[in-house]
PDB file of C-alpha atoms in Angstrom:
ATOM      1  CA  UNK A  48      29.697  -3.249  13.643  1.00 48.00           C
ATOM      2  CA  UNK A  49      32.656  -1.618  11.899  1.00 48.00           C
ATOM      3  CA  UNK A  50      34.923  -4.377  13.187  1.00 52.00           C
ATOM      4  CA  UNK A  51      32.664  -7.040  11.667  1.00 50.00           C
ATOM      5  CA  UNK A  52      32.555  -5.469   8.214  1.00 48.00           C
ATOM      6  CA  UNK A  53      36.211  -4.521   8.138  1.00 51.00           C
ATOM      7  CA  UNK A  54      37.063  -2.979   4.771  1.00 51.00           C
ATOM      8  CA  UNK A  55      34.039  -4.499   2.983  1.00 47.00           C
ATOM      9  CA  UNK A  56      32.054  -2.046   0.857  1.00 48.00           C
ATOM     10  CA  UNK A  57      28.999  -0.824   2.732  1.00 50.00           C
ATOM     11  CA  UNK A  58      26.820   0.536  -0.066  1.00 47.00           C
ATOM     12  CA  UNK A  59      23.648  -1.634  -0.337  1.00 47.00           C
ATOM     13  CA  UNK A  60      23.662  -1.349  -4.126  1.00 43.00           C
ATOM     14  CA  UNK A  61      26.853  -3.372  -4.278  1.00 40.00           C
ATOM     15  CA  UNK A  62      25.129  -6.437  -2.891  1.00 42.00           C
ATOM     16  CA  UNK A  63      22.450  -6.685  -5.562  1.00 43.00           C
ATOM     17  CA  UNK A  64      22.221  -9.765  -7.749  1.00 43.00           C
ATOM     18  CA  UNK A  65      23.439  -8.525 -11.113  1.00 42.00           C
ATOM     19  CA  UNK A  66      21.700  -9.559 -14.313  1.00 40.00           C
ATOM     20  CA  UNK A  67      23.509 -12.512 -15.804  1.00 43.00           C
ATOM     21  CA  UNK A  68      23.952 -13.059 -19.542  1.00 44.00           C
ATOM     22  CA  UNK A  69      21.371 -15.862 -19.502  1.00 45.00           C
ATOM     23  CA  UNK A  70      18.836 -13.482 -17.969  1.00 44.00           C
ATOM     24  CA  UNK A  71      19.392 -10.851 -20.585  1.00 45.00           C
ATOM     25  CA  UNK A  72      18.006 -13.083 -23.349  1.00 49.00           C
ATOM     26  CA  UNK A  73      14.532 -12.940 -21.805  1.00 45.00           C
ATOM     27  CA  UNK A  74      14.491  -9.284 -20.780  1.00 45.00           C
ATOM     28  CA  UNK A  75      12.032  -7.088 -22.614  1.00 48.00           C
ATOM     29  CA  UNK A  76      10.380 -10.123 -24.191  1.00 65.00           C
ATOM     30  CA  UNK A  77       6.592 -10.014 -24.021  1.00 72.00           C
ATOM     31  CA  UNK A  78       4.855 -12.759 -22.140  1.00 86.00           C
ATOM     32  CA  UNK A  79       3.365 -15.237 -24.602  1.00 87.00           C
ATOM     33  CA  UNK A  80      -0.381 -15.765 -24.191  1.00 88.00           C
ATOM     34  CA  UNK A  81      -1.401 -18.963 -25.953  1.00 88.00           C
ATOM     35  CA  UNK A  82      -5.021 -20.032 -26.320  1.00 89.00           C
ATOM     36  CA  UNK A  83      -5.301 -23.801 -25.993  1.00 88.00           C
ATOM     37  CA  UNK A  84      -7.971 -26.389 -26.640  1.00 89.00           C
ATOM     38  CA  UNK A  85      -5.924 -29.243 -25.148  1.00 90.00           C
ATOM     39  CA  UNK A  86      -5.340 -27.746 -21.676  1.00 90.00           C
ATOM     40  CA  UNK A  87      -1.816 -26.918 -22.798  1.00 89.00           C
ATOM     41  CA  UNK A  88      -0.774 -30.472 -23.706  1.00 91.00           C
ATOM     42  CA  UNK A  89       0.265 -29.634 -27.310  1.00 91.00           C
ATOM     43  CA  UNK A  90       1.960 -26.400 -26.267  1.00 91.00           C
ATOM     44  CA  UNK A  91       3.918 -28.192 -23.554  1.00 92.00           C
ATOM     45  CA  UNK A  92       5.041 -30.840 -26.035  1.00 91.00           C
ATOM     46  CA  UNK A  93       6.333 -28.116 -28.368  1.00 92.00           C
ATOM     47  CA  UNK A  94       8.110 -26.329 -25.502  1.00 92.00           C
ATOM     48  CA  UNK A  95       9.547 -29.421 -23.814  1.00 92.00           C
ATOM     49  CA  UNK A  96      12.922 -29.393 -25.623  1.00 92.00           C
ATOM     50  CA  UNK A  97      13.438 -25.731 -24.731  1.00 93.00           C
ATOM     51  CA  UNK A  98      12.333 -26.383 -21.145  1.00 94.00           C
ATOM     52  CA  UNK A  99      14.854 -29.231 -20.928  1.00 94.00           C
ATOM     53  CA  UNK A 100      17.644 -26.830 -21.873  1.00 94.00           C
ATOM     54  CA  UNK A 101      16.430 -24.212 -19.414  1.00 92.00           C
ATOM     55  CA  UNK A 102      16.259 -26.767 -16.592  1.00 92.00           C
ATOM     56  CA  UNK A 103      19.977 -27.439 -17.039  1.00 92.00           C
ATOM     57  CA  UNK A 104      20.715 -23.857 -15.899  1.00 90.00           C
ATOM     58  CA  UNK A 105      19.911 -24.880 -12.345  1.00 88.00           C
ATOM     59  CA  UNK A 106      17.057 -22.405 -11.976  1.00 92.00           C
ATOM     60  CA  UNK A 107      13.371 -23.196 -11.487  1.00 94.00           C
ATOM     61  CA  UNK A 108      10.799 -24.081 -14.115  1.00 95.00           C
ATOM     62  CA  UNK A 109       7.647 -22.805 -12.434  1.00 95.00           C
ATOM     63  CA  UNK A 110       4.309 -24.393 -13.349  1.00 95.00           C
ATOM     64  CA  UNK A 111       1.329 -22.503 -11.934  1.00 95.00           C
ATOM     65  CA  UNK A 112      -1.997 -24.372 -11.752  1.00 93.00           C
ATOM     66  CA  UNK A 113      -1.126 -27.158 -14.201  1.00 92.00           C
ATOM     67  CA  UNK A 114      -4.058 -29.454 -15.028  1.00 90.00           C
ATOM     68  CA  UNK A 115      -3.765 -33.234 -14.914  1.00 87.00           C
ATOM     69  CA  UNK A 116      -2.547 -33.729 -18.490  1.00 87.00           C
ATOM     70  CA  UNK A 117       0.439 -35.967 -17.800  1.00 87.00           C
ATOM     71  CA  UNK A 118       2.894 -33.063 -17.774  1.00 89.00           C
ATOM     72  CA  UNK A 119       5.312 -34.914 -15.491  1.00 92.00           C
ATOM     73  CA  UNK A 120       5.793 -37.733 -17.986  1.00 92.00           C
ATOM     74  CA  UNK A 121       6.042 -35.302 -20.932  1.00 91.00           C
ATOM     75  CA  UNK A 122       8.700 -33.192 -19.258  1.00 93.00           C
ATOM     76  CA  UNK A 123      10.683 -36.130 -17.899  1.00 93.00           C
ATOM     77  CA  UNK A 124      10.746 -37.871 -21.296  1.00 93.00           C
ATOM     78  CA  UNK A 125      11.998 -34.626 -22.886  1.00 93.00           C
ATOM     79  CA  UNK A 126      14.964 -34.555 -20.496  1.00 94.00           C
ATOM     80  CA  UNK A 127      13.756 -31.862 -18.094  1.00 94.00           C
ATOM     81  CA  UNK A 128      15.429 -32.030 -14.694  1.00 94.00           C
ATOM     82  CA  UNK A 129      12.411 -32.767 -12.525  1.00 94.00           C
ATOM     83  CA  UNK A 130      14.249 -31.561  -9.418  1.00 94.00           C
ATOM     84  CA  UNK A 131      14.118 -28.068 -10.975  1.00 94.00           C
ATOM     85  CA  UNK A 132      10.319 -28.063 -11.508  1.00 94.00           C
ATOM     86  CA  UNK A 133       8.368 -26.027  -8.971  1.00 95.00           C
ATOM     87  CA  UNK A 134       4.591 -26.519  -8.790  1.00 94.00           C
ATOM     88  CA  UNK A 135       2.384 -23.696  -7.540  1.00 95.00           C
ATOM     89  CA  UNK A 136      -1.308 -24.239  -6.857  1.00 94.00           C
ATOM     90  CA  UNK A 137      -3.138 -20.915  -6.569  1.00 93.00           C
ATOM     91  CA  UNK A 138      -6.674 -20.641  -5.255  1.00 92.00           C
ATOM     92  CA  UNK A 139      -7.949 -18.043  -7.770  1.00 90.00           C
ATOM     93  CA  UNK A 140      -6.963 -15.919 -10.773  1.00 88.00           C
ATOM     94  CA  UNK A 141      -5.693 -13.050  -8.631  1.00 89.00           C
ATOM     95  CA  UNK A 142      -3.329 -15.332  -6.738  1.00 93.00           C
ATOM     96  CA  UNK A 143      -2.321 -17.007 -10.005  1.00 93.00           C
ATOM     97  CA  UNK A 144      -1.245 -13.717 -11.592  1.00 92.00           C
ATOM     98  CA  UNK A 145       0.497 -12.622  -8.405  1.00 93.00           C
ATOM     99  CA  UNK A 146       2.478 -15.888  -8.315  1.00 94.00           C
ATOM    100  CA  UNK A 147       3.429 -15.458 -11.967  1.00 94.00           C
ATOM    101  CA  UNK A 148       4.636 -11.897 -11.374  1.00 93.00           C
ATOM    102  CA  UNK A 149       6.748 -12.934  -8.408  1.00 93.00           C
ATOM    103  CA  UNK A 150       8.269 -15.905 -10.228  1.00 93.00           C
ATOM    104  CA  UNK A 151       9.114 -13.798 -13.296  1.00 92.00           C
ATOM    105  CA  UNK A 152      10.746 -11.061 -11.235  1.00 91.00           C
ATOM    106  CA  UNK A 153      12.600 -13.226  -8.714  1.00 89.00           C
ATOM    107  CA  UNK A 154      15.629 -14.071 -10.830  1.00 88.00           C
ATOM    108  CA  UNK A 155      15.480 -17.678  -9.630  1.00 92.00           C
ATOM    109  CA  UNK A 156      13.335 -18.983 -12.505  1.00 92.00           C
ATOM    110  CA  UNK A 157      14.188 -19.841 -16.091  1.00 92.00           C
ATOM    111  CA  UNK A 158      10.579 -20.193 -17.238  1.00 94.00           C
ATOM    112  CA  UNK A 159       7.144 -19.576 -15.758  1.00 94.00           C
ATOM    113  CA  UNK A 160       4.142 -21.327 -17.312  1.00 94.00           C
ATOM    114  CA  UNK A 161       0.679 -20.463 -16.056  1.00 94.00           C
ATOM    115  CA  UNK A 162      -2.646 -22.140 -16.803  1.00 93.00           C
ATOM    116  CA  UNK A 163      -5.651 -19.837 -16.460  1.00 91.00           C
ATOM    117  CA  UNK A 164      -9.210 -19.475 -17.709  1.00 85.00           C
ATOM    118  CA  UNK A 165      -8.776 -16.159 -19.489  1.00 82.00           C
ATOM    119  CA  UNK A 166      -7.027 -12.837 -19.200  1.00 85.00           C
ATOM    120  CA  UNK A 167      -8.919  -9.606 -19.533  1.00 86.00           C
ATOM    121  CA  UNK A 168      -7.242  -6.561 -21.077  1.00 88.00           C
ATOM    122  CA  UNK A 169      -6.214  -5.200 -17.663  1.00 90.00           C
ATOM    123  CA  UNK A 170      -4.495  -8.421 -16.563  1.00 89.00           C
ATOM    124  CA  UNK A 171      -2.820  -8.795 -19.941  1.00 87.00           C
ATOM    125  CA  UNK A 172      -1.469  -5.237 -19.712  1.00 89.00           C
ATOM    126  CA  UNK A 173      -0.289  -5.892 -16.151  1.00 89.00           C
ATOM    127  CA  UNK A 174       1.720  -8.912 -17.309  1.00 88.00           C
ATOM    128  CA  UNK A 175       3.210  -6.991 -20.241  1.00 87.00           C
ATOM    129  CA  UNK A 176       4.461  -4.341 -17.794  1.00 89.00           C
ATOM    130  CA  UNK A 177       5.980  -7.105 -15.641  1.00 88.00           C
ATOM    131  CA  UNK A 178       7.627  -8.538 -18.775  1.00 84.00           C
ATOM    132  CA  UNK A 179       9.726  -5.384 -19.151  1.00 86.00           C
ATOM    133  CA  UNK A 180      11.728  -6.321 -16.080  1.00 84.00           C
ATOM    134  CA  UNK A 181      11.153 -10.096 -16.052  1.00 86.00           C
ATOM    135  CA  UNK A 182      14.144 -12.362 -15.715  1.00 85.00           C
ATOM    136  CA  UNK A 183      12.495 -15.503 -17.096  1.00 89.00           C
ATOM    137  CA  UNK A 184      10.454 -16.700 -20.045  1.00 91.00           C
ATOM    138  CA  UNK A 185       6.733 -16.284 -19.354  1.00 93.00           C
ATOM    139  CA  UNK A 186       3.907 -18.243 -20.950  1.00 93.00           C
ATOM    140  CA  UNK A 187       0.190 -18.040 -20.190  1.00 92.00           C
ATOM    141  CA  UNK A 188      -1.958 -20.928 -21.431  1.00 92.00           C
ATOM    142  CA  UNK A 189      -5.577 -19.809 -21.680  1.00 90.00           C
ATOM    143  CA  UNK A 190      -8.188 -22.551 -21.779  1.00 82.00           C
ATOM    144  CA  UNK A 191     -10.421 -21.722 -24.747  1.00 67.00           C
ATOM    145  CA  UNK A 192     -12.832 -24.542 -23.908  1.00 68.00           C
ATOM    146  CA  UNK A 193     -14.166 -22.335 -21.124  1.00 60.00           C
ATOM    147  CA  UNK A 194     -14.742 -19.396 -23.479  1.00 47.00           C
ATOM    148  CA  UNK A 195     -18.235 -20.188 -24.669  1.00 45.00           C
ATOM    149  CA  UNK A 196     -20.418 -17.663 -26.479  1.00 46.00           C
ATOM    150  CA  UNK A 197     -23.198 -16.149 -24.355  1.00 44.00           C
ATOM    151  CA  UNK A 198     -25.855 -17.947 -26.400  1.00 41.00           C
ATOM    152  CA  UNK A 199     -24.270 -21.282 -25.571  1.00 38.00           C
ATOM    153  CA  UNK A 200     -24.178 -20.434 -21.835  1.00 38.00           C
ATOM    154  CA  UNK A 201     -27.915 -19.602 -21.991  1.00 37.00           C
ATOM    155  CA  UNK A 202     -28.620 -22.849 -23.874  1.00 37.00           C
ATOM    156  CA  UNK A 203     -26.665 -24.883 -21.319  1.00 36.00           C
ATOM    157  CA  UNK A 204     -28.511 -23.158 -18.480  1.00 38.00           C
ATOM    158  CA  UNK A 205     -31.873 -23.982 -20.040  1.00 40.00           C
ATOM    159  CA  UNK A 206     -30.896 -27.652 -20.527  1.00 37.00           C
ATOM    160  CA  UNK A 207     -29.610 -28.009 -16.966  1.00 39.00           C
ATOM    161  CA  UNK A 208     -32.782 -26.435 -15.570  1.00 43.00           C
ATOM    162  CA  UNK A 209     -35.111 -29.001 -17.157  1.00 41.00           C
ATOM    163  CA  UNK A 210     -36.685 -31.454 -14.712  1.00 42.00           C
ATOM    164  CA  UNK A 211     -35.727 -34.446 -16.883  1.00 38.00           C
ATOM    165  CA  UNK A 212     -32.030 -33.666 -16.415  1.00 36.00           C
ATOM    166  CA  UNK A 213     -32.284 -33.956 -12.638  1.00 35.00           C
ATOM    167  CA  UNK A 214     -35.007 -36.600 -12.451  1.00 36.00           C
ATOM    168  CA  UNK A 215     -32.561 -39.328 -11.420  1.00 38.00           C
ATOM    169  CA  UNK A 216     -30.964 -37.160  -8.724  1.00 38.00           C
ATOM    170  CA  UNK A 217     -32.778 -36.961  -5.383  1.00 36.00           C
TER     171      UNK A 217
END
């Protein structure tokens, strides 16, 4: 083994990937949580120029659970390198947050954008702790169309339970 390494330094800390200047810009930046009524379409349009610049760095733009809002066309028309876009489809909110954490911490991503239903206080705090050592820009797009008041949920339940609603379905 000594013959293979020769005079190379053997301390494992010397082989770490050091923080680059581009990474430092995003360190200690809180993750932006943006409520959206358009499934993130308007937010993505506003971010597309910045995402185009970030895609030129050669690192990944990670999109986690993007809805079908024509994001490919929006990003491509803004000049985003589509070969640097990584799509992640998670099966639930737990897996979604886990994927976001890993992408933010990996050092291989420039930006991580996640679509989710909502974040409770615990999940929000968890992401803010991750943001302290994140090496990428993080954005959470919360779908506010799914945040209905309890009274509206009860009203919808009552309407769906009426026989006339299901009379045509056998």
